[in-house]
Short mmCIF file of N, CA, C and O in Angstrom, two decimals:
data_model
loop_
_atom_site.label_atom_id
_atom_site.label_comp_id
_atom_site.label_asym_id
_atom_site.label_seq_id
_atom_site.Cartn_x
_atom_site.Cartn_y
_atom_site.Cartn_z
N GLN C 5 96.84 -82.82 52.81
CA GLN C 5 95.14 -81.81 51.78
C GLN C 5 96.07 -81.62 51.20
O GLN C 5 97.21 -80.91 50.42
N VAL C 6 95.22 -81.42 49.80
CA VAL C 6 95.81 -80.55 48.61
C VAL C 6 94.81 -79.68 48.19
O VAL C 6 93.49 -79.80 48.13
N PRO C 7 95.11 -78.43 48.48
CA PRO C 7 93.54 -77.33 47.91
C PRO C 7 93.87 -76.96 46.56
O PRO C 7 94.53 -77.21 45.86
N LEU C 8 92.38 -77.15 46.60
CA LEU C 8 92.03 -76.85 45.13
C LEU C 8 90.94 -76.03 45.13
O LEU C 8 89.98 -75.54 46.09
N ILE C 9 91.43 -75.00 44.26
CA ILE C 9 90.51 -73.54 44.08
C ILE C 9 89.77 -73.16 42.91
O ILE C 9 90.63 -73.19 41.60
N GLU C 10 88.73 -73.70 43.22
CA GLU C 10 87.71 -73.21 41.65
C GLU C 10 87.57 -71.76 41.50
O GLU C 10 87.38 -71.30 42.10
N SER C 11 87.29 -71.78 40.28
CA SER C 11 86.88 -69.92 40.02
C SER C 11 85.98 -69.58 38.40
O SER C 11 85.89 -71.06 37.38
N GLY C 12 85.24 -68.95 38.08
CA GLY C 12 84.87 -68.61 36.67
C GLY C 12 83.70 -69.40 37.07
O GLY C 12 83.35 -69.14 35.53
N GLY C 13 83.01 -69.74 37.83
CA GLY C 13 81.26 -69.61 37.65
C GLY C 13 80.71 -68.53 37.54
O GLY C 13 80.94 -67.29 37.67
N GLY C 14 78.79 -68.88 37.34
CA GLY C 14 78.29 -67.59 37.34
C GLY C 14 76.80 -67.94 36.55
O GLY C 14 76.59 -68.91 36.54
N LEU C 15 76.19 -66.73 36.45
CA LEU C 15 74.98 -67.20 36.20
C LEU C 15 74.53 -67.14 34.05
O LEU C 15 75.73 -65.87 34.11
N VAL C 16 74.71 -67.20 33.61
CA VAL C 16 74.46 -67.74 32.20
C VAL C 16 73.13 -67.74 31.86
O VAL C 16 72.28 -69.11 32.45
N GLN C 17 72.89 -67.81 30.35
CA GLN C 17 71.71 -67.95 29.78
C GLN C 17 71.99 -69.03 28.82
O GLN C 17 73.06 -69.36 28.64
N ALA C 18 70.91 -70.63 29.06
CA ALA C 18 70.92 -70.92 27.61
C ALA C 18 71.43 -70.98 26.46
O ALA C 18 70.98 -69.94 25.60
N GLY C 19 72.29 -71.60 26.08
CA GLY C 19 73.46 -71.38 24.75
C GLY C 19 74.64 -70.64 25.05
O GLY C 19 75.60 -70.71 24.05
N ASP C 20 75.15 -70.06 25.96
CA ASP C 20 76.25 -69.21 26.32
C ASP C 20 77.10 -70.13 26.81
O ASP C 20 77.08 -71.50 26.80
N SER C 21 78.35 -70.01 26.81
CA SER C 21 79.85 -70.26 27.13
C SER C 21 80.44 -70.01 28.62
O SER C 21 79.86 -68.81 28.78
N LEU C 22 80.83 -70.20 28.84
CA LEU C 22 81.77 -69.86 29.85
C LEU C 22 82.35 -71.43 30.40
O LEU C 22 83.00 -72.61 30.18
N THR C 23 83.80 -70.42 30.75
CA THR C 23 85.13 -71.23 31.20
C THR C 23 85.68 -71.50 32.98
O THR C 23 85.76 -70.69 33.74
N LEU C 24 85.40 -72.63 33.46
CA LEU C 24 85.86 -72.44 34.53
C LEU C 24 87.68 -72.81 34.44
O LEU C 24 88.21 -73.73 34.25
N SER C 25 87.74 -72.56 35.70
CA SER C 25 89.22 -73.00 36.38
C SER C 25 90.08 -73.48 37.37
O SER C 25 88.71 -73.27 38.62
N CYS C 26 90.75 -74.35 37.93
CA CYS C 26 91.13 -74.91 39.17
C CYS C 26 92.66 -74.88 39.50
O CYS C 26 93.49 -75.58 38.45
N VAL C 27 93.36 -73.90 39.77
CA VAL C 27 94.31 -74.16 40.91
C VAL C 27 94.71 -74.92 41.53
O VAL C 27 94.40 -74.63 43.13
N ALA C 28 95.58 -75.60 41.56
CA ALA C 28 95.88 -76.69 42.47
C ALA C 28 97.34 -76.60 42.91
O ALA C 28 98.50 -76.36 42.45
N SER C 29 96.77 -76.08 44.68
CA SER C 29 98.71 -76.02 45.26
C SER C 29 99.31 -77.15 45.24
O SER C 29 99.25 -77.14 47.12
N HIS C 30 99.81 -78.15 44.78
CA HIS C 30 100.65 -79.48 45.53
C HIS C 30 101.53 -79.58 44.01
O HIS C 30 101.61 -79.60 43.33
N GLN C 31 102.64 -79.82 45.04
CA GLN C 31 103.90 -80.25 43.61
C GLN C 31 103.76 -81.45 42.69
O GLN C 31 104.18 -81.16 41.93
N ALA C 32 102.80 -81.98 43.00
CA ALA C 32 102.37 -83.56 41.96
C ALA C 32 101.21 -82.98 41.44
O ALA C 32 101.16 -83.77 40.51
N PHE C 33 101.49 -81.96 40.81
CA PHE C 33 99.82 -81.39 39.72
C PHE C 33 100.02 -82.22 38.69
O PHE C 33 99.51 -82.99 38.15
N SER C 34 101.62 -81.55 38.23
CA SER C 34 102.36 -82.57 37.24
C SER C 34 102.28 -83.67 36.69
O SER C 34 102.07 -84.18 35.44
N THR C 35 102.02 -84.55 37.85
CA THR C 35 102.19 -85.73 37.42
C THR C 35 100.53 -86.43 38.14
O THR C 35 100.75 -87.53 37.73
N SER C 36 99.72 -85.26 38.26
CA SER C 36 98.15 -86.55 38.48
C SER C 36 97.00 -86.12 37.56
O SER C 36 97.10 -85.52 36.88
N THR C 37 95.93 -87.14 37.45
CA THR C 37 94.76 -87.30 37.19
C THR C 37 94.40 -86.32 37.84
O THR C 37 94.27 -85.88 38.89
N MET C 38 93.07 -85.28 36.67
CA MET C 38 92.35 -83.85 37.26
C MET C 38 91.45 -84.40 37.07
O MET C 38 91.32 -84.66 35.74
N ALA C 39 90.15 -83.78 37.60
CA ALA C 39 88.90 -83.75 37.00
C ALA C 39 87.81 -83.14 37.40
O ALA C 39 88.35 -82.12 38.68
N TRP C 40 86.95 -82.81 36.40
CA TRP C 40 85.63 -82.24 37.06
C TRP C 40 84.79 -82.63 37.42
O TRP C 40 84.34 -83.98 36.71
N LEU C 41 83.61 -82.51 38.43
CA LEU C 41 82.57 -83.36 39.10
C LEU C 41 81.68 -82.21 39.23
O LEU C 41 82.09 -81.41 39.27
N ARG C 42 80.29 -82.55 39.36
CA ARG C 42 79.08 -81.52 39.92
C ARG C 42 78.11 -82.39 40.70
O ARG C 42 77.54 -83.30 40.25
N GLN C 43 77.52 -81.46 41.11
CA GLN C 43 76.35 -81.74 41.85
C GLN C 43 75.44 -80.84 41.49
O GLN C 43 75.62 -79.40 42.34
N ALA C 44 74.40 -80.86 41.61
CA ALA C 44 72.91 -80.44 41.26
C ALA C 44 72.00 -80.45 42.30
O ALA C 44 72.05 -81.51 43.13
N PRO C 45 71.19 -79.47 43.07
CA PRO C 45 70.50 -79.38 43.94
C PRO C 45 69.25 -80.77 44.02
O PRO C 45 68.87 -81.16 43.21
N GLY C 46 69.47 -81.74 44.92
CA GLY C 46 68.96 -83.33 45.45
C GLY C 46 69.53 -84.18 44.12
O GLY C 46 68.48 -85.15 44.36
N LYS C 47 70.66 -83.78 43.61
CA LYS C 47 70.89 -84.91 43.18
C LYS C 47 72.51 -85.94 43.23
O LYS C 47 73.14 -84.67 44.55
N GLU C 48 72.76 -86.87 42.92
CA GLU C 48 74.52 -87.43 43.24
C GLU C 48 75.09 -86.73 42.54
O GLU C 48 75.15 -86.03 41.86
N ARG C 49 76.59 -86.43 42.79
CA ARG C 49 78.05 -86.23 42.54
C ARG C 49 77.75 -86.62 41.39
O ARG C 49 77.63 -88.08 41.33
N GLU C 50 78.18 -85.97 40.10
CA GLU C 50 77.76 -86.34 38.88
C GLU C 50 79.55 -86.77 38.27
O GLU C 50 80.13 -84.70 37.88
N PHE C 51 79.62 -87.37 37.23
CA PHE C 51 81.15 -86.85 37.12
C PHE C 51 80.97 -86.04 35.92
O PHE C 51 80.14 -86.61 34.97
N VAL C 52 81.93 -85.18 35.68
CA VAL C 52 82.07 -84.37 33.95
C VAL C 52 82.97 -84.70 33.09
O VAL C 52 82.68 -84.83 32.01
N ALA C 53 84.62 -84.63 33.58
CA ALA C 53 85.42 -84.91 33.12
C ALA C 53 86.92 -85.31 33.84
O ALA C 53 86.73 -84.88 34.53
N ARG C 54 87.68 -85.96 33.17
CA ARG C 54 88.94 -85.72 33.69
C ARG C 54 89.57 -85.72 32.75
O ARG C 54 89.95 -86.28 31.44
N ILE C 55 91.24 -85.18 33.36
CA ILE C 55 92.06 -85.44 31.85
C ILE C 55 93.52 -85.88 32.59
O ILE C 55 93.62 -86.02 34.10
N ALA C 56 94.43 -86.87 31.86
CA ALA C 56 95.51 -87.28 32.15
C ALA C 56 96.56 -86.52 32.97
O ALA C 56 96.70 -85.15 32.40
N TRP C 57 97.84 -86.62 33.69
CA TRP C 57 98.76 -85.89 33.42
C TRP C 57 99.80 -85.36 32.51
O TRP C 57 99.89 -84.11 32.97
N ASN C 58 99.33 -85.74 31.53
CA ASN C 58 100.15 -85.15 30.00
C ASN C 58 99.46 -84.76 29.41
O ASN C 58 99.53 -84.31 28.18
N SER C 59 98.16 -84.72 29.48
CA SER C 59 96.52 -84.29 28.69
C SER C 59 96.59 -85.55 27.30
O SER C 59 95.68 -85.87 27.01
N ALA C 60 97.36 -86.22 27.72
CA ALA C 60 97.11 -87.43 26.72
C ALA C 60 95.89 -88.36 26.38
O ALA C 60 95.70 -89.00 25.99
N GLY C 61 94.82 -88.57 27.92
CA GLY C 61 94.05 -88.96 27.67
C GLY C 61 92.72 -87.77 28.60
O GLY C 61 93.38 -87.72 29.84
N THR C 62 91.50 -88.01 27.82
CA THR C 62 90.35 -87.74 28.81
C THR C 62 89.33 -88.55 28.32
O THR C 62 89.14 -88.92 27.33
N VAL C 63 88.53 -87.81 29.36
CA VAL C 63 86.97 -89.09 29.63
C VAL C 63 85.65 -88.16 29.48
O VAL C 63 86.48 -87.10 30.59
N TYR C 64 85.22 -87.71 29.47
CA TYR C 64 83.76 -87.39 29.50
C TYR C 64 82.78 -87.86 29.53
O TYR C 64 82.20 -89.11 29.42
N GLY C 65 81.84 -87.07 30.81
CA GLY C 65 80.47 -87.63 31.11
C GLY C 65 79.52 -88.30 29.88
O GLY C 65 79.70 -87.16 28.88
N ASP C 66 78.65 -88.93 29.68
CA ASP C 66 77.59 -89.00 28.40
C ASP C 66 76.65 -87.25 28.54
O ASP C 66 76.86 -86.82 27.33
N SER C 67 76.62 -86.99 29.11
CA SER C 67 75.82 -85.74 28.97
C SER C 67 76.24 -84.49 28.78
O SER C 67 75.94 -83.55 28.60
N VAL C 68 77.77 -84.52 29.04
CA VAL C 68 78.71 -82.98 28.64
C VAL C 68 79.34 -83.69 27.33
O VAL C 68 80.14 -83.09 26.50
N LYS C 69 79.77 -84.97 26.91
CA LYS C 69 80.34 -85.03 25.82
C LYS C 69 79.77 -84.27 24.64
O LYS C 69 78.96 -84.06 24.21
N GLY C 70 81.10 -83.12 23.64
CA GLY C 70 80.63 -82.60 22.93
C GLY C 70 80.84 -81.24 22.81
O GLY C 70 80.80 -80.28 21.92
N ARG C 71 80.44 -81.33 24.08
CA ARG C 71 80.00 -79.47 24.54
C ARG C 71 80.96 -79.27 25.83
O ARG C 71 81.14 -77.74 25.55
N PHE C 72 81.55 -79.86 26.34
CA PHE C 72 82.76 -79.40 27.09
C PHE C 72 83.77 -79.79 27.02
O PHE C 72 84.29 -81.12 26.23
N THR C 73 84.71 -79.28 27.11
CA THR C 73 86.40 -79.55 26.78
C THR C 73 87.13 -78.90 28.02
O THR C 73 87.10 -78.64 28.57
N ILE C 74 88.39 -80.47 28.76
CA ILE C 74 88.75 -80.47 29.90
C ILE C 74 89.98 -80.16 29.01
O ILE C 74 90.72 -80.71 27.94
N SER C 75 90.52 -79.51 29.84
CA SER C 75 92.55 -78.88 29.71
C SER C 75 93.58 -78.61 31.00
O SER C 75 92.54 -78.38 31.95
N ARG C 76 94.78 -78.74 30.51
CA ARG C 76 95.25 -78.13 31.61
C ARG C 76 96.66 -77.70 31.60
O ARG C 76 96.62 -77.82 29.83
N ASP C 77 97.08 -76.87 32.48
CA ASP C 77 98.38 -76.13 32.05
C ASP C 77 98.82 -76.44 33.29
O ASP C 77 98.95 -75.80 34.34
N ASN C 78 99.86 -77.44 33.04
CA ASN C 78 101.03 -77.69 34.25
C ASN C 78 102.15 -76.75 34.62
O ASN C 78 102.32 -76.74 35.83
N ALA C 79 102.25 -76.11 33.59
CA ALA C 79 103.26 -75.19 34.21
C ALA C 79 102.97 -73.82 34.70
O ALA C 79 102.91 -72.98 36.09
N LYS C 80 100.87 -73.81 35.29
CA LYS C 80 100.39 -73.06 35.80
C LYS C 80 99.64 -73.23 36.96
O LYS C 80 98.69 -73.39 37.95
N ASN C 81 99.71 -75.01 36.76
CA ASN C 81 99.26 -76.05 38.24
C ASN C 81 97.77 -75.49 37.60
O ASN C 81 97.01 -75.88 39.27
N THR C 82 97.35 -75.58 36.53
CA THR C 82 95.61 -75.49 36.43
C THR C 82 95.08 -76.45 35.55
O THR C 82 95.94 -76.88 34.10
N VAL C 83 93.78 -76.52 35.60
CA VAL C 83 92.98 -77.57 34.74
C VAL C 83 91.81 -76.56 34.64
O VAL C 83 91.56 -75.63 35.51
N TYR C 84 91.19 -76.22 33.50
CA TYR C 84 90.30 -75.89 32.72
C TYR C 84 89.02 -76.75 32.47
O TYR C 84 89.00 -77.94 32.22
N LEU C 85 87.65 -75.94 32.66
CA LEU C 85 86.61 -76.77 31.85
C LEU C 85 86.11 -75.63 30.66
O LEU C 85 85.13 -74.80 31.18
N LEU C 86 85.84 -76.12 29.55
CA LEU C 86 85.27 -75.35 28.87
C LEU C 86 84.49 -75.18 28.35
O LEU C 86 83.80 -76.54 27.76
N MET C 87 83.36 -75.06 28.29
CA MET C 87 81.74 -75.50 28.97
C MET C 87 80.94 -74.74 27.59
O MET C 87 80.43 -73.28 27.75
N LYS C 88 80.20 -75.57 26.83
CA LYS C 88 79.66 -74.75 25.64
C LYS C 88 78.34 -74.96 25.50
O LYS C 88 77.79 -76.40 25.78
N ASN C 89 77.50 -74.18 24.73
CA ASN C 89 76.17 -74.52 24.56
C ASN C 89 75.23 -75.40 26.06
O ASN C 89 74.80 -76.13 26.03
N LEU C 90 75.88 -74.43 26.80
CA LEU C 90 74.98 -74.58 28.01
C LEU C 90 73.39 -74.66 28.35
O LEU C 90 72.73 -74.15 27.68
N GLU C 91 72.79 -75.29 29.13
CA GLU C 91 72.27 -76.10 29.20
C GLU C 91 71.22 -75.54 30.70
O GLU C 91 72.38 -76.00 31.27
N PRO C 92 70.00 -75.56 30.80
CA PRO C 92 69.67 -75.37 32.32
C PRO C 92 70.01 -77.01 33.05
O PRO C 92 70.69 -76.59 34.28
N LEU C 93 70.04 -78.00 32.12
CA LEU C 93 70.22 -78.95 33.15
C LEU C 93 71.86 -79.06 33.58
O LEU C 93 71.89 -80.13 34.63
N ASP C 94 72.92 -78.46 33.31
CA ASP C 94 74.11 -78.58 33.62
C ASP C 94 74.37 -77.37 34.82
O ASP C 94 75.61 -77.06 35.29
N THR C 95 73.32 -76.61 35.18
CA THR C 95 73.42 -76.20 36.45
C THR C 95 73.59 -77.03 37.70
O THR C 95 73.22 -77.60 37.96
N ALA C 96 74.20 -76.62 38.43
CA ALA C 96 75.02 -77.48 39.53
C ALA C 96 76.34 -76.74 40.12
O ALA C 96 76.84 -75.31 39.67
N VAL C 97 77.10 -77.27 40.87
CA VAL C 97 77.70 -76.76 41.49
C VAL C 97 79.15 -77.38 40.98
O VAL C 97 78.83 -78.73 41.43
N TYR C 98 79.96 -77.08 40.29
CA TYR C 98 81.16 -77.52 40.00
C TYR C 98 82.62 -77.42 40.54
O TYR C 98 83.17 -76.36 41.27
N TYR C 99 82.97 -79.47 40.72
CA TYR C 99 84.32 -79.11 41.98
C TYR C 99 85.46 -79.52 40.89
O TYR C 99 85.38 -80.47 40.25
N CYS C 100 86.47 -79.32 41.21
CA CYS C 100 88.05 -79.82 40.78
C CYS C 100 88.14 -80.87 42.02
O CYS C 100 87.90 -80.46 43.13
N ALA C 101 88.86 -81.64 41.50
CA ALA C 101 89.30 -82.98 41.75
C ALA C 101 90.32 -84.12 41.78
O ALA C 101 90.71 -83.80 40.46
N THR C 102 91.12 -84.36 42.62
CA THR C 102 91.86 -85.20 42.06
C THR C 102 92.68 -86.61 43.04
O THR C 102 91.75 -86.29 44.45
N GLY C 103 93.29 -87.25 43.32
CA GLY C 103 93.87 -88.54 43.88
C GLY C 103 92.23 -89.70 43.05
O GLY C 103 91.52 -90.00 44.50
N TYR C 104 92.33 -89.83 42.64
CA TYR C 104 91.53 -90.80 41.85
C TYR C 104 91.93 -91.60 42.61
O TYR C 104 92.90 -92.78 42.26
N ARG C 105 90.75 -92.59 43.57
CA ARG C 105 91.02 -94.16 43.76
C ARG C 105 90.50 -95.51 43.12
O ARG C 105 90.60 -96.45 43.07
N GLY C 106 88.94 -94.73 41.71
CA GLY C 106 88.96 -95.51 41.14
C GLY C 106 87.93 -96.42 41.34
O GLY C 106 86.97 -97.50 40.56
N ARG C 107 87.47 -96.51 42.35
CA ARG C 107 85.85 -97.05 42.62
C ARG C 107 84.64 -97.07 41.99
O ARG C 107 84.16 -97.72 41.73
N ASN C 108 84.43 -95.63 41.34
CA ASN C 108 83.89 -95.48 40.23
C ASN C 108 84.41 -94.09 39.99
O ASN C 108 85.24 -93.34 40.33
N LEU C 109 83.69 -93.05 39.10
CA LEU C 109 83.96 -92.02 38.20
C LEU C 109 84.06 -90.89 38.76
O LEU C 109 84.35 -90.00 38.59
N THR C 110 83.11 -91.08 40.31
CA THR C 110 83.14 -89.58 41.47
C THR C 110 84.21 -90.52 42.66
O THR C 110 84.10 -89.39 43.14
N ASP C 111 84.72 -91.20 42.59
CA ASP C 111 85.41 -91.53 43.86
C ASP C 111 87.25 -90.66 43.87
O ASP C 111 88.64 -91.67 43.32
N TYR C 112 87.09 -89.47 44.52
CA TYR C 112 88.28 -89.28 44.26
C TYR C 112 88.63 -88.61 45.99
O TYR C 112 87.54 -88.02 46.12
N ILE C 113 90.00 -88.22 45.83
CA ILE C 113 90.22 -87.66 47.55
C ILE C 113 90.17 -86.72 47.88
O ILE C 113 89.41 -86.14 48.52
N TYR C 114 90.61 -85.42 46.96
CA TYR C 114 91.12 -84.44 47.23
C TYR C 114 90.32 -83.80 46.30
O TYR C 114 89.92 -83.89 45.00
N TRP C 115 89.45 -82.54 47.05
CA TRP C 115 88.26 -82.01 46.17
C TRP C 115 88.79 -80.67 46.55
O TRP C 115 88.13 -80.00 47.92
N GLY C 116 87.64 -79.22 45.77
CA GLY C 116 88.10 -77.85 45.81
C GLY C 116 86.56 -77.68 46.69
O GLY C 116 85.67 -78.38 47.32
N GLN C 117 86.34 -76.32 46.80
CA GLN C 117 84.79 -76.23 47.64
C GLN C 117 83.74 -75.86 46.25
O GLN C 117 82.93 -75.73 46.80
N GLY C 118 84.20 -76.02 45.24
CA GLY C 118 83.43 -75.85 44.18
C GLY C 118 82.60 -74.10 44.13
O GLY C 118 83.06 -73.45 44.47
N THR C 119 82.07 -74.18 42.45
CA THR C 119 82.17 -73.28 42.09
C THR C 119 80.42 -73.21 41.33
O THR C 119 80.46 -74.33 40.31
N GLN C 120 79.54 -72.42 41.66
CA GLN C 120 78.22 -72.15 40.99
C GLN C 120 78.37 -71.89 39.86
O GLN C 120 78.89 -71.12 39.56
N VAL C 121 77.42 -73.24 38.91
CA VAL C 121 77.20 -72.50 37.38
C VAL C 121 75.75 -72.62 37.38
O VAL C 121 74.73 -73.80 37.77
N THR C 122 75.18 -71.73 37.14
CA THR C 122 73.77 -71.29 36.88
C THR C 122 73.52 -71.07 35.40
O THR C 122 74.03 -69.99 35.27
N VAL C 123 72.48 -71.59 34.96
CA VAL C 123 72.22 -71.70 33.50
C VAL C 123 70.56 -71.05 33.24
O VAL C 123 69.40 -72.53 33.34
N SER C 124 69.95 -69.82 32.88
CA SER C 124 68.79 -69.64 32.94
C SER C 124 68.00 -70.25 31.38
O SER C 124 69.07 -70.62 30.58
N SER C 125 66.89 -70.76 31.13
CA SER C 125 66.19 -70.80 29.98
C SER C 125 65.94 -69.46 29.38
O SER C 125 66.03 -68.34 30.09
#
């Protein structure tokens, strides 16, 4: 198991910004790709963003490009997701994940328990 603890979710208005954090309690964090994914009610899990172990490579889902930024601090074993210009469609439970298996964009072994983000119009 790889403990992943998300925080920072909440209720915001459309156009607001929010930053999510995920603390990972495993020694391999600094060499692991980390990702954020989300799941809205009644929908499948959706890829949001991922970041390489050295922050050299980032990938974003089409629906969040230009609005969300993923970053990490290996000294703190923490990955962040800065979300700007939030929209009601961004409402979802946001998950931190690691252990990418590669079969598709949401194929990760380890997941946190999630943090709820609700965007009101």
